[in-house]
């Protein structure tokens, strides 16, 4: 069981929006930046959001991140079939002195 | 093109050793902290180890402490992970990752390590 908690699955239809949550604690999300990764099986994971809400160049503005207290969220608007992937949140944990990943959320575009 | 290419993954018996390599290109390797992250079959991503840009400091996940050693050769633009006393639970795809702005911004394609008799 991961210290960062994500829903195991999420779904939406093309054009819809979906939000994926990531719940942590004061020693990780509450005091450090959250980053989000997109992973299609068999490929290299891709950085989607860094430092809570910043998008790397090349990432569409359909993807956005937010954080409040000890929770963070990844929002995807205008769903497309190519968004079907696993999504992971990550943060440094000050108490454990380790990088933590959420358990991952499998997004299905119906 | 910024690229990380892992190699060295193999089938190894429990208790055995293996060294993974990661060749970096397209960026100034010596400027960046580097990481290893793994993904066991059917499971999520797990951070393994980190090394500072000049090799002066290393950090390990509890699962890797005492058994794995991360190192780098900045002259060869190469990152390494020496793994010993391997266990079945070390079976995973191992990714070489660049750190930037506190995040893991560039990932390799991964190399598969299987620990089995």
PDB file of C-alpha atoms in Angstrom:
ATOM      1  CA  UNK A   1       0.000   0.000   0.000  1.00  0.00           C
ATOM      2  CA  UNK A   2       1.487   3.324  -1.101  1.00  0.00           C
ATOM      3  CA  UNK A   3       1.897   6.264   1.288  1.00  0.00           C
ATOM      4  CA  UNK A   4       0.550   8.464  -1.514  1.00  0.00           C
ATOM      5  CA  UNK A   5      -2.991   7.314  -2.219  1.00  0.00           C
ATOM      6  CA  UNK A   6      -4.519   7.442  -5.678  1.00  0.00           C
ATOM      7  CA  UNK A   7      -7.734   5.871  -6.967  1.00  0.00           C
ATOM      8  CA  UNK A   8      -6.818   2.702  -8.892  1.00  0.00           C
ATOM      9  CA  UNK A   9      -8.958   3.655 -11.854  1.00  0.00           C
ATOM     10  CA  UNK A  10     -10.711   6.544 -13.558  1.00  0.00           C
ATOM     11  CA  UNK A  11     -12.650   6.855 -16.778  1.00  0.00           C
ATOM     12  CA  UNK A  12     -14.325   9.301 -19.097  1.00  0.00           C
ATOM     13  CA  UNK A  13     -15.595   9.681 -22.612  1.00  0.00           C
ATOM     14  CA  UNK A  14     -13.850  11.649 -25.354  1.00  0.00           C
ATOM     15  CA  UNK A  15     -14.210  15.381 -24.803  1.00  0.00           C
ATOM     16  CA  UNK A  16     -15.054  15.031 -21.125  1.00  0.00           C
ATOM     17  CA  UNK A  17     -12.895  16.067 -18.198  1.00  0.00           C
ATOM     18  CA  UNK A  18     -11.522  13.877 -15.425  1.00  0.00           C
ATOM     19  CA  UNK A  19      -9.680  14.531 -12.180  1.00  0.00           C
ATOM     20  CA  UNK A  20      -7.242  12.175 -10.449  1.00  0.00           C
ATOM     21  CA  UNK A  21      -6.513  12.728  -6.774  1.00  0.00           C
ATOM     22  CA  UNK A  22      -3.383  12.046  -4.748  1.00  0.00           C
ATOM     23  CA  UNK A  23      -3.596  12.071  -0.965  1.00  0.00           C
ATOM     24  CA  UNK A  24      -0.549  12.218   1.293  1.00  0.00           C
ATOM     25  CA  UNK A  25       0.552  13.711   4.581  1.00  0.00           C
ATOM     26  CA  UNK A  26       2.347  16.665   6.110  1.00  0.00           C
ATOM     27  CA  UNK A  27       5.756  15.057   5.559  1.00  0.00           C
ATOM     28  CA  UNK A  28       5.347  14.653   1.809  1.00  0.00           C
ATOM     29  CA  UNK A  29       2.668  16.568  -0.105  1.00  0.00           C
ATOM     30  CA  UNK A  30       2.148  18.963   2.796  1.00  0.00           C
ATOM     31  CA  UNK A  31       5.733  20.191   2.662  1.00  0.00           C
ATOM     32  CA  UNK A  32       7.109  19.333  -0.779  1.00  0.00           C
ATOM     33  CA  UNK A  33       6.249  19.701  -4.435  1.00  0.00           C
ATOM     34  CA  UNK A  34       4.088  17.159  -6.207  1.00  0.00           C
ATOM     35  CA  UNK A  35       4.884  15.875  -9.674  1.00  0.00           C
ATOM     36  CA  UNK A  36       2.736  13.880 -12.076  1.00  0.00           C
ATOM     37  CA  UNK A  37       3.779  11.269 -14.636  1.00  0.00           C
ATOM     38  CA  UNK A  38       1.996   9.610 -17.536  1.00  0.00           C
ATOM     39  CA  UNK A  39       2.997   6.047 -18.356  1.00  0.00           C
ATOM     40  CA  UNK A  40       1.894   3.978 -21.291  1.00  0.00           C
ATOM     41  CA  UNK A  41       2.958   0.347 -20.682  1.00  0.00           C
ATOM     42  CA  UNK A  42       6.047  -0.580 -22.624  1.00  0.00           C
ATOM     43  CA  UNK A  43       7.181   3.017 -23.007  1.00  0.00           C
ATOM     44  CA  UNK A  44       9.208   5.481 -20.954  1.00  0.00           C
ATOM     45  CA  UNK A  45       7.182   7.377 -18.339  1.00  0.00           C
ATOM     46  CA  UNK A  46       6.677  11.052 -19.159  1.00  0.00           C
ATOM     47  CA  UNK A  47       6.738  14.074 -16.852  1.00  0.00           C
ATOM     48  CA  UNK A  48       3.347  15.750 -17.086  1.00  0.00           C
ATOM     49  CA  UNK A  49       3.282  18.267 -14.226  1.00  0.00           C
ATOM     50  CA  UNK A  50       6.110  19.422 -11.969  1.00  0.00           C
ATOM     51  CA  UNK A  51       6.197  21.589  -8.848  1.00  0.00           C
ATOM     52  CA  UNK A  52       2.479  21.124  -8.246  1.00  0.00           C
ATOM     53  CA  UNK A  53       1.128  22.996 -11.252  1.00  0.00           C
ATOM     54  CA  UNK A  54       3.808  23.638 -13.874  1.00  0.00           C
ATOM     55  CA  UNK A  55       3.724  22.050 -17.311  1.00  0.00           C
ATOM     56  CA  UNK A  56       6.929  21.105 -19.160  1.00  0.00           C
ATOM     57  CA  UNK A  57       7.166  22.418 -22.674  1.00  0.00           C
ATOM     58  CA  UNK A  58       5.229  20.236 -25.076  1.00  0.00           C
ATOM     59  CA  UNK A  59       2.602  19.114 -22.564  1.00  0.00           C
ATOM     60  CA  UNK A  60      -0.852  20.293 -23.724  1.00  0.00           C
ATOM     61  CA  UNK A  61      -2.693  22.768 -21.519  1.00  0.00           C
ATOM     62  CA  UNK A  62      -5.469  20.177 -21.243  1.00  0.00           C
ATOM     63  CA  UNK A  63      -3.382  18.842 -18.362  1.00  0.00           C
ATOM     64  CA  UNK A  64      -3.283  20.861 -15.144  1.00  0.00           C
ATOM     65  CA  UNK A  65      -2.175  20.258 -11.579  1.00  0.00           C
ATOM     66  CA  UNK A  66      -3.183  21.688  -8.244  1.00  0.00           C
ATOM     67  CA  UNK A  67      -2.406  21.175  -4.569  1.00  0.00           C
ATOM     68  CA  UNK A  68      -4.123  22.005  -1.326  1.00  0.00           C
ATOM     69  CA  UNK A  69      -2.753  20.989   2.048  1.00  0.00           C
ATOM     70  CA  UNK A  70      -1.827  17.319   1.920  1.00  0.00           C
ATOM     71  CA  UNK A  71      -3.664  16.512  -1.304  1.00  0.00           C
ATOM     72  CA  UNK A  72      -3.001  17.130  -4.959  1.00  0.00           C
ATOM     73  CA  UNK A  73      -4.972  16.672  -8.151  1.00  0.00           C
ATOM     74  CA  UNK A  74      -4.341  16.168 -11.833  1.00  0.00           C
ATOM     75  CA  UNK A  75      -7.089  17.430 -14.115  1.00  0.00           C
ATOM     76  CA  UNK A  76      -7.410  16.409 -17.739  1.00  0.00           C
ATOM     77  CA  UNK A  77      -9.885  18.246 -19.928  1.00  0.00           C
ATOM     78  CA  UNK A  78     -11.079  17.381 -23.406  1.00  0.00           C
ATOM     79  CA  UNK A  79     -10.215  13.704 -23.045  1.00  0.00           C
ATOM     80  CA  UNK A  80      -8.659  12.010 -26.052  1.00  0.00           C
ATOM     81  CA  UNK A  81      -8.095   8.336 -26.739  1.00  0.00           C
ATOM     82  CA  UNK A  82      -4.327   8.815 -26.496  1.00  0.00           C
ATOM     83  CA  UNK A  83      -4.741   9.935 -22.869  1.00  0.00           C
ATOM     84  CA  UNK A  84      -5.480   6.338 -21.931  1.00  0.00           C
ATOM     85  CA  UNK A  85      -2.530   5.494 -19.676  1.00  0.00           C
ATOM     86  CA  UNK A  86      -1.391   5.059 -16.080  1.00  0.00           C
ATOM     87  CA  UNK A  87      -0.899   8.253 -14.087  1.00  0.00           C
ATOM     88  CA  UNK A  88       1.341   8.556 -11.035  1.00  0.00           C
ATOM     89  CA  UNK A  89       1.845  11.303  -8.503  1.00  0.00           C
ATOM     90  CA  UNK A  90       5.185  11.617  -6.700  1.00  0.00           C
ATOM     91  CA  UNK A  91       6.678  13.635  -3.859  1.00  0.00           C
ATOM     92  CA  UNK A  92       9.693  13.607  -1.537  1.00  0.00           C
ATOM     93  CA  UNK A  93       8.956  12.521   2.012  1.00  0.00           C
ATOM     94  CA  UNK A  94      10.922  14.361   4.701  1.00  0.00           C
ATOM     95  CA  UNK A  95      10.268  11.788   7.426  1.00  0.00           C
ATOM     96  CA  UNK A  96      11.118   8.709   5.383  1.00  0.00           C
ATOM     97  CA  UNK A  97      13.895  10.480   3.401  1.00  0.00           C
ATOM     98  CA  UNK A  98      12.667   8.818   0.268  1.00  0.00           C
ATOM     99  CA  UNK A  99      10.891   9.591  -2.961  1.00  0.00           C
ATOM    100  CA  UNK A 100       7.311   8.318  -2.937  1.00  0.00           C
ATOM    101  CA  UNK A 101       5.068   7.413  -5.830  1.00  0.00           C
ATOM    102  CA  UNK A 102       1.343   6.957  -5.643  1.00  0.00           C
ATOM    103  CA  UNK A 103       0.021   3.526  -6.552  1.00  0.00           C
ATOM    104  CA  UNK A 104      -1.031   4.794  -9.960  1.00  0.00           C
ATOM    105  CA  UNK A 105      -4.379   5.448 -11.593  1.00  0.00           C
ATOM    106  CA  UNK A 106      -5.360   3.646 -14.770  1.00  0.00           C
ATOM    107  CA  UNK A 107      -7.307   6.042 -16.978  1.00  0.00           C
ATOM    108  CA  UNK A 108      -9.705   4.520 -19.473  1.00  0.00           C
ATOM    109  CA  UNK A 109     -11.189   6.606 -22.271  1.00  0.00           C
ATOM    110  CA  UNK A 110     -14.487   4.928 -23.057  1.00  0.00           C
TER     111      UNK A 110
ATOM    112  CA  UNK B   1      18.118  14.782 -28.790  1.00  0.00           C
ATOM    113  CA  UNK B   2      18.137  14.216 -25.044  1.00  0.00           C
ATOM    114  CA  UNK B   3      18.338  10.475 -24.476  1.00  0.00           C
ATOM    115  CA  UNK B   4      18.948   7.871 -21.791  1.00  0.00           C
ATOM    116  CA  UNK B   5      19.625   4.277 -22.823  1.00  0.00           C
ATOM    117  CA  UNK B   6      19.790   1.535 -20.207  1.00  0.00           C
ATOM    118  CA  UNK B   7      21.532  -1.786 -20.622  1.00  0.00           C
ATOM    119  CA  UNK B   8      22.636  -4.739 -18.542  1.00  0.00           C
ATOM    120  CA  UNK B   9      19.305  -6.243 -17.586  1.00  0.00           C
ATOM    121  CA  UNK B  10      19.283 -10.034 -17.489  1.00  0.00           C
ATOM    122  CA  UNK B  11      18.013 -13.190 -15.847  1.00  0.00           C
ATOM    123  CA  UNK B  12      20.003 -13.813 -12.670  1.00  0.00           C
ATOM    124  CA  UNK B  13      19.733 -16.353  -9.876  1.00  0.00           C
ATOM    125  CA  UNK B  14      18.759 -15.336  -6.330  1.00  0.00           C
ATOM    126  CA  UNK B  15      21.824 -14.131  -4.486  1.00  0.00           C
ATOM    127  CA  UNK B  16      23.530 -13.113  -7.701  1.00  0.00           C
ATOM    128  CA  UNK B  17      24.845  -9.765  -8.902  1.00  0.00           C
ATOM    129  CA  UNK B  18      24.255  -7.537 -11.878  1.00  0.00           C
ATOM    130  CA  UNK B  19      25.426  -4.128 -13.067  1.00  0.00           C
ATOM    131  CA  UNK B  20      23.111  -1.853 -14.988  1.00  0.00           C
ATOM    132  CA  UNK B  21      24.413   0.964 -17.161  1.00  0.00           C
ATOM    133  CA  UNK B  22      22.737   4.042 -18.548  1.00  0.00           C
ATOM    134  CA  UNK B  23      24.272   6.001 -21.421  1.00  0.00           C
ATOM    135  CA  UNK B  24      23.259   9.649 -21.525  1.00  0.00           C
ATOM    136  CA  UNK B  25      23.386  11.894 -24.558  1.00  0.00           C
ATOM    137  CA  UNK B  26      22.075  15.223 -25.777  1.00  0.00           C
ATOM    138  CA  UNK B  27      22.706  17.150 -22.550  1.00  0.00           C
ATOM    139  CA  UNK B  28      25.511  18.052 -20.146  1.00  0.00           C
ATOM    140  CA  UNK B  29      25.399  14.924 -18.001  1.00  0.00           C
ATOM    141  CA  UNK B  30      27.599  16.348 -15.237  1.00  0.00           C
ATOM    142  CA  UNK B  31      25.062  19.096 -14.513  1.00  0.00           C
ATOM    143  CA  UNK B  32      22.271  16.810 -13.381  1.00  0.00           C
ATOM    144  CA  UNK B  33      21.380  14.581 -10.458  1.00  0.00           C
ATOM    145  CA  UNK B  34      20.462  11.119 -11.707  1.00  0.00           C
ATOM    146  CA  UNK B  35      18.123   8.450 -10.407  1.00  0.00           C
ATOM    147  CA  UNK B  36      17.103   4.822 -10.753  1.00  0.00           C
ATOM    148  CA  UNK B  37      13.396   3.983 -10.559  1.00  0.00           C
ATOM    149  CA  UNK B  38      11.968   0.486 -10.976  1.00  0.00           C
ATOM    150  CA  UNK B  39       8.609  -1.059 -11.803  1.00  0.00           C
ATOM    151  CA  UNK B  40       7.895  -4.639 -10.719  1.00  0.00           C
ATOM    152  CA  UNK B  41       5.657  -6.608 -13.080  1.00  0.00           C
ATOM    153  CA  UNK B  42       2.046  -5.482 -12.766  1.00  0.00           C
ATOM    154  CA  UNK B  43       2.891  -2.927 -10.094  1.00  0.00           C
ATOM    155  CA  UNK B  44       3.639   0.778  -9.822  1.00  0.00           C
ATOM    156  CA  UNK B  45       6.777   2.889  -9.948  1.00  0.00           C
ATOM    157  CA  UNK B  46       9.251   2.692  -7.066  1.00  0.00           C
ATOM    158  CA  UNK B  47      12.240   4.977  -6.473  1.00  0.00           C
ATOM    159  CA  UNK B  48      15.506   3.079  -5.928  1.00  0.00           C
ATOM    160  CA  UNK B  49      18.451   5.457  -5.690  1.00  0.00           C
ATOM    161  CA  UNK B  50      19.836   8.925  -6.397  1.00  0.00           C
ATOM    162  CA  UNK B  51      23.260  10.403  -7.045  1.00  0.00           C
ATOM    163  CA  UNK B  52      24.279  14.049  -7.106  1.00  0.00           C
ATOM    164  CA  UNK B  53      25.683  15.586 -10.277  1.00  0.00           C
ATOM    165  CA  UNK B  54      29.307  15.323  -9.157  1.00  0.00           C
ATOM    166  CA  UNK B  55      28.880  11.930  -7.509  1.00  0.00           C
ATOM    167  CA  UNK B  56      29.479  13.403  -4.073  1.00  0.00           C
ATOM    168  CA  UNK B  57      26.271  12.156  -2.490  1.00  0.00           C
ATOM    169  CA  UNK B  58      24.075   9.108  -2.852  1.00  0.00           C
ATOM    170  CA  UNK B  59      20.728   8.081  -1.376  1.00  0.00           C
ATOM    171  CA  UNK B  60      18.948   4.735  -1.395  1.00  0.00           C
ATOM    172  CA  UNK B  61      15.501   3.335  -0.739  1.00  0.00           C
ATOM    173  CA  UNK B  62      15.439   1.005   2.245  1.00  0.00           C
ATOM    174  CA  UNK B  63      14.992  -1.953  -0.114  1.00  0.00           C
ATOM    175  CA  UNK B  64      18.297  -1.109  -1.818  1.00  0.00           C
ATOM    176  CA  UNK B  65      20.473  -0.097   1.137  1.00  0.00           C
ATOM    177  CA  UNK B  66      23.483  -2.321   1.630  1.00  0.00           C
ATOM    178  CA  UNK B  67      22.874  -4.254  -1.584  1.00  0.00           C
ATOM    179  CA  UNK B  68      22.842  -1.681  -4.390  1.00  0.00           C
ATOM    180  CA  UNK B  69      25.449   0.937  -5.280  1.00  0.00           C
ATOM    181  CA  UNK B  70      24.768   3.842  -7.598  1.00  0.00           C
ATOM    182  CA  UNK B  71      27.696   5.520  -9.317  1.00  0.00           C
ATOM    183  CA  UNK B  72      28.493   7.626 -12.351  1.00  0.00           C
ATOM    184  CA  UNK B  73      31.317   8.408 -14.730  1.00  0.00           C
ATOM    185  CA  UNK B  74      30.843  11.957 -15.949  1.00  0.00           C
ATOM    186  CA  UNK B  75      33.695  11.582 -18.439  1.00  0.00           C
ATOM    187  CA  UNK B  76      31.784   8.740 -20.093  1.00  0.00           C
ATOM    188  CA  UNK B  77      28.301  10.249 -19.571  1.00  0.00           C
ATOM    189  CA  UNK B  78      27.240   7.017 -17.922  1.00  0.00           C
ATOM    190  CA  UNK B  79      25.236   6.115 -14.832  1.00  0.00           C
ATOM    191  CA  UNK B  80      25.536   2.731 -13.122  1.00  0.00           C
ATOM    192  CA  UNK B  81      23.654   0.601 -10.645  1.00  0.00           C
ATOM    193  CA  UNK B  82      25.596  -2.282  -9.118  1.00  0.00           C
ATOM    194  CA  UNK B  83      23.182  -4.764  -7.601  1.00  0.00           C
ATOM    195  CA  UNK B  84      24.151  -7.674  -5.372  1.00  0.00           C
ATOM    196  CA  UNK B  85      22.395 -10.232  -3.156  1.00  0.00           C
ATOM    197  CA  UNK B  86      19.514 -10.066  -5.587  1.00  0.00           C
ATOM    198  CA  UNK B  87      16.099 -11.336  -4.497  1.00  0.00           C
ATOM    199  CA  UNK B  88      12.968 -12.345  -6.373  1.00  0.00           C
ATOM    200  CA  UNK B  89      11.350  -9.087  -5.296  1.00  0.00           C
ATOM    201  CA  UNK B  90      14.029  -7.136  -7.191  1.00  0.00           C
ATOM    202  CA  UNK B  91      12.489  -8.401 -10.426  1.00  0.00           C
ATOM    203  CA  UNK B  92      11.441  -5.276 -12.305  1.00  0.00           C
ATOM    204  CA  UNK B  93      11.999  -2.953 -15.208  1.00  0.00           C
ATOM    205  CA  UNK B  94      14.728  -0.523 -14.113  1.00  0.00           C
ATOM    206  CA  UNK B  95      14.560   3.027 -15.451  1.00  0.00           C
ATOM    207  CA  UNK B  96      17.393   5.521 -15.571  1.00  0.00           C
ATOM    208  CA  UNK B  97      16.019   9.004 -14.894  1.00  0.00           C
ATOM    209  CA  UNK B  98      17.321  12.572 -15.022  1.00  0.00           C
ATOM    210  CA  UNK B  99      16.385  15.005 -12.291  1.00  0.00           C
ATOM    211  CA  UNK B 100      15.477  18.625 -13.001  1.00  0.00           C
ATOM    212  CA  UNK B 101      13.518  21.246 -11.061  1.00  0.00           C
ATOM    213  CA  UNK B 102      12.985  18.613  -8.377  1.00  0.00           C
ATOM    214  CA  UNK B 103      11.220  16.232 -10.740  1.00  0.00           C
ATOM    215  CA  UNK B 104      12.163  13.261 -12.904  1.00  0.00           C
ATOM    216  CA  UNK B 105      12.108  14.940 -16.293  1.00  0.00           C
ATOM    217  CA  UNK B 106      13.715  12.467 -18.697  1.00  0.00           C
ATOM    218  CA  UNK B 107      13.297   8.695 -18.511  1.00  0.00           C
ATOM    219  CA  UNK B 108      14.997   5.894 -20.389  1.00  0.00           C
ATOM    220  CA  UNK B 109      13.096   3.024 -21.962  1.00  0.00           C
ATOM    221  CA  UNK B 110      14.091   0.692 -19.149  1.00  0.00           C
ATOM    222  CA  UNK B 111      15.952  -2.598 -18.825  1.00  0.00           C
ATOM    223  CA  UNK B 112      14.409  -5.779 -17.432  1.00  0.00           C
ATOM    224  CA  UNK B 113      15.952  -7.564 -14.471  1.00  0.00           C
ATOM    225  CA  UNK B 114      14.572 -10.986 -13.618  1.00  0.00           C
ATOM    226  CA  UNK B 115      15.688 -12.755 -10.458  1.00  0.00           C
ATOM    227  CA  UNK B 116      14.742 -16.412 -10.598  1.00  0.00           C
ATOM    228  CA  UNK B 117      16.239 -19.864 -10.275  1.00  0.00           C
TER     229      UNK B 117
END
